[in-house]
Coordinates of C-alpha atoms in Angstrom, one line a residue:
Chain A
Q198 CA 0.0 0.0 0.0
V199 CA 1.4 3.4 -1.0
Q200 CA 1.7 6.0 1.6
L201 CA 2.7 9.7 1.4
Q202 CA 4.0 11.5 4.4
Q203 CA 4.4 15.3 4.3
S204 CA 6.7 17.5 6.3
G205 CA 7.5 21.2 6.5
P206 CA 6.6 24.4 8.4
G207 CA 3.1 25.6 8.8
L208 CA 4.0 29.3 8.9
V209 CA 5.8 31.3 6.3
K210 CA 6.4 35.0 6.2
P211 CA 5.3 37.1 3.2
S212 CA 7.9 37.3 0.4
Q213 CA 9.7 34.2 1.7
T214 CA 9.8 30.6 0.3
L215 CA 7.3 27.9 1.2
S216 CA 9.1 24.5 1.3
L217 CA 7.4 21.1 1.8
T218 CA 8.6 17.5 1.4
C219 CA 6.6 14.4 0.6
A220 CA 8.1 11.0 1.6
I221 CA 7.0 8.0 -0.5
S222 CA 6.6 4.5 0.9
G223 CA 5.3 1.5 -1.2
D224 CA 6.4 3.0 -4.5
S225 CA 9.3 4.7 -6.1
V226 CA 9.7 8.4 -7.1
S227 CA 11.3 7.0 -10.3
S228 CA 8.3 4.9 -11.2
N229 CA 7.5 4.8 -14.9
S230 CA 3.7 4.7 -14.3
A231 CA 3.3 7.4 -11.7
T232 CA 3.5 11.2 -11.5
W233 CA 4.1 13.0 -8.2
N234 CA 2.0 16.1 -7.7
W235 CA 1.3 19.0 -5.4
V236 CA -2.3 20.2 -4.9
R237 CA -3.6 22.9 -2.6
Q238 CA -7.0 23.7 -1.2
S239 CA -8.3 27.0 0.1
P240 CA -11.9 28.4 0.5
S241 CA -11.3 31.0 -2.2
R242 CA -9.6 28.8 -4.8
G243 CA -11.0 25.3 -4.0
L244 CA -8.8 22.4 -5.0
E245 CA -6.0 23.6 -7.2
W246 CA -3.3 21.5 -8.9
L247 CA 0.1 23.2 -8.7
G248 CA 2.5 20.9 -10.5
R249 CA 4.2 17.5 -10.9
T250 CA 7.5 15.7 -11.4
Y251 CA 7.9 12.3 -13.0
Y252 CA 10.5 10.1 -14.7
R253 CA 10.1 8.7 -18.2
S254 CA 13.7 7.9 -19.2
E255 CA 14.5 11.4 -17.9
W256 CA 13.1 13.7 -15.3
N257 CA 10.3 16.0 -16.2
S258 CA 8.2 18.7 -14.4
N259 CA 5.1 20.7 -15.3
Y260 CA 3.6 23.6 -13.4
A261 CA 0.2 25.4 -13.3
V262 CA 0.2 28.7 -15.1
S263 CA -1.1 30.4 -11.9
V264 CA 2.2 29.7 -10.1
E265 CA 4.7 29.3 -12.9
G266 CA 7.9 31.2 -12.4
R267 CA 7.5 30.9 -8.6
I268 CA 7.4 27.1 -8.2
S269 CA 9.8 24.2 -8.3
I270 CA 9.1 20.5 -7.7
N271 CA 12.0 18.2 -7.4
P272 CA 12.6 14.5 -6.8
D273 CA 15.2 13.1 -4.5
T274 CA 15.9 9.5 -5.5
S275 CA 18.3 8.8 -2.6
K276 CA 15.5 9.6 -0.1
N277 CA 12.6 8.5 -2.3
H278 CA 10.8 11.7 -1.8
F279 CA 9.8 14.9 -3.7
S280 CA 9.7 18.5 -2.7
L281 CA 7.8 21.7 -3.3
Q282 CA 9.3 25.1 -3.2
L283 CA 7.0 28.2 -3.8
N284 CA 8.8 31.5 -3.8
S285 CA 7.7 35.0 -3.0
V286 CA 4.6 33.9 -1.1
T287 CA 1.7 36.2 -0.3
P288 CA -1.3 35.7 2.0
E289 CA -3.2 34.4 -1.0
D290 CA -0.9 31.3 -0.9
T291 CA -2.4 30.4 2.5
A292 CA -3.9 27.0 2.0
V293 CA -3.8 23.3 2.9
Y294 CA -1.1 21.7 0.7
Y295 CA -1.3 18.1 -0.3
C296 CA 1.1 15.8 -2.2
A297 CA -0.5 13.2 -4.3
R298 CA 0.2 10.3 -6.7
I299 CA -1.4 10.0 -10.1
I300 CA -1.0 6.6 -11.7
S301 CA -1.6 5.6 -15.3
A302 CA -2.8 2.3 -16.6
A303 CA -5.0 0.9 -19.3
G304 CA -5.1 4.2 -21.1
I305 CA -6.4 6.3 -18.2
N306 CA -5.0 8.0 -15.2
W307 CA -6.2 8.6 -11.7
L308 CA -5.2 10.3 -8.5
D309 CA -5.2 7.5 -6.0
T310 CA -3.1 8.5 -3.0
W311 CA -2.8 11.7 -1.0
G312 CA -0.6 12.9 1.7
Q313 CA -2.1 14.0 5.0
G314 CA -2.1 17.7 4.2
T315 CA -0.2 20.6 5.7
L316 CA -1.9 23.9 6.5
V317 CA 0.5 26.6 5.5
T318 CA -0.3 30.1 6.7
V319 CA 1.5 33.1 5.1
S320 CA 1.7 35.8 7.7
S321 CA 4.2 38.1 9.3
Chain B
D108 CA -7.8 24.9 -19.0
I109 CA -10.8 22.5 -18.8
Q110 CA -13.4 23.8 -16.4
M111 CA -15.4 21.4 -14.2
T112 CA -18.9 22.5 -13.0
Q113 CA -20.6 20.5 -10.3
S114 CA -24.3 20.7 -9.2
P115 CA -25.8 21.2 -6.8
S116 CA -23.3 23.0 -4.6
S117 CA -25.1 21.5 -1.6
L118 CA -28.0 19.3 -0.8
S119 CA -29.9 18.0 2.2
A120 CA -30.9 14.3 2.3
S121 CA -32.0 11.7 4.7
V122 CA -30.4 8.3 5.5
G123 CA -31.6 5.8 2.9
D124 CA -32.2 8.4 0.1
R125 CA -30.9 8.1 -3.4
V126 CA -28.6 11.0 -4.2
T127 CA -27.2 12.1 -7.5
I128 CA -24.5 14.7 -8.1
T129 CA -23.6 15.9 -11.6
C130 CA -20.4 17.2 -13.1
R131 CA -20.0 18.9 -16.5
A132 CA -16.7 19.5 -18.3
S133 CA -16.2 22.5 -20.5
E134 CA -14.9 20.2 -23.3
T135 CA -14.8 16.5 -23.8
I136 CA -12.7 14.5 -21.3
I137 CA -13.7 11.1 -22.7
N138 CA -13.8 9.1 -19.5
F139 CA -10.9 10.7 -17.6
L140 CA -13.2 11.5 -14.6
S141 CA -12.7 10.7 -11.0
W142 CA -14.9 11.3 -7.9
F143 CA -13.6 12.0 -4.4
Q144 CA -15.2 12.2 -1.0
Q145 CA -13.8 14.6 1.6
K146 CA -14.6 14.9 5.3
P147 CA -13.5 17.9 7.4
G148 CA -9.8 17.9 8.3
T149 CA -8.9 15.0 6.0
A150 CA -7.5 14.5 2.5
P151 CA -9.9 13.7 -0.3
K152 CA -10.6 10.0 -0.8
L153 CA -10.8 8.4 -4.2
L154 CA -14.2 6.7 -4.8
I155 CA -14.4 6.3 -8.6
Y156 CA -12.0 6.7 -11.5
G157 CA -12.4 6.2 -15.3
A158 CA -15.9 7.6 -14.8
S159 CA -17.4 4.3 -13.6
I160 CA -14.7 2.1 -12.0
L161 CA -15.1 1.7 -8.3
Q162 CA -11.9 2.0 -6.3
T163 CA -11.0 -1.0 -4.2
G164 CA -12.7 -1.0 -0.8
V165 CA -15.4 1.6 -1.7
P166 CA -19.0 0.4 -1.0
S167 CA -21.0 -0.7 -4.0
R168 CA -23.8 1.9 -3.1
F169 CA -21.5 4.4 -4.9
S170 CA -21.6 4.4 -8.7
G171 CA -20.5 6.6 -11.5
S172 CA -21.6 7.1 -15.1
G173 CA -21.1 9.3 -18.1
S174 CA -18.7 10.2 -20.8
G175 CA -17.7 13.1 -22.9
T176 CA -18.8 16.2 -20.9
Y177 CA -21.5 14.9 -18.6
F178 CA -21.0 12.7 -15.6
T179 CA -22.9 11.6 -12.5
L180 CA -22.1 10.2 -9.1
T181 CA -25.0 8.3 -7.5
I182 CA -25.2 7.0 -3.9
S183 CA -28.0 4.5 -4.0
S184 CA -28.9 4.5 -0.3
L185 CA -27.3 7.3 1.7
Q186 CA -25.6 6.1 5.0
P187 CA -24.6 8.2 8.0
E188 CA -20.9 8.0 7.1
D189 CA -21.7 9.4 3.6
F190 CA -22.3 13.0 4.8
A191 CA -19.3 14.8 3.3
T192 CA -18.3 17.0 0.4
Y193 CA -17.8 15.3 -3.0
Y194 CA -15.6 16.5 -5.8
C195 CA -15.2 15.6 -9.4
Q196 CA -11.8 15.8 -11.2
Q197 CA -10.7 15.6 -14.8
G198 CA -7.4 14.0 -15.8
Y199 CA -7.7 14.4 -19.6
G200 CA -6.2 17.8 -19.9
T201 CA -2.9 16.8 -18.5
P202 CA -0.7 18.0 -17.0
Q203 CA -3.3 20.4 -15.6
V204 CA -5.8 18.3 -13.7
T205 CA -8.8 20.4 -12.5
F206 CA -11.5 19.8 -9.9
G207 CA -15.1 20.7 -9.6
G208 CA -16.2 23.2 -6.9
G209 CA -17.6 20.5 -4.7
T210 CA -21.1 19.3 -3.5
K211 CA -21.7 19.3 0.3
V212 CA -24.1 16.5 1.3
E213 CA -25.8 17.4 4.6
I214 CA -28.3 15.7 6.8
K215 CA -31.9 16.7 6.4

């Protein structure tokens, strides 16, 4: 059974960098049939996909237009985890952040596993 | 981006009722549609993927149908543990997956 365990601070000051890590058990960050994603949830924006990293002969990443230029999602194969960095945060970045796995099989894909969530508050 | 519109945004129902939630996509998503259940303070839980495939361990009172742009989630006989918020999610327009706005199912 795949499990995702998040870690990172719950309070970040405006203009600083939000950093979270997601540790994977039961699968590999280098899997050829999974992508590793970050999603956030807030009352104003609902559930919002932020980006992903995945390995298909080489490492790839994709980001939502809403955060492109401020975001970086990176794998760490030695620790079997992946991380989120979001720069220049504002109070609008306050949300519950989730890491999540999307798997692909039989021509479809689905988001089957979530981390426990981390409430990140942006405030001075 | 593909937009997902759920209706209703909330509903009140009694234990034993049949409940149907709808989700419309702004363009065709074939069958790349999942449904999630979320209870306060917890992560969403996958119920259905591929529009109609029941995730392992999910009770059979949950079912999904639809294709193209119109999808439904049906709970055949609402149970006390089913009071929660439900979300649809499309995975066709990768990499950008998008979610519906949610439907809160409350006790009448």
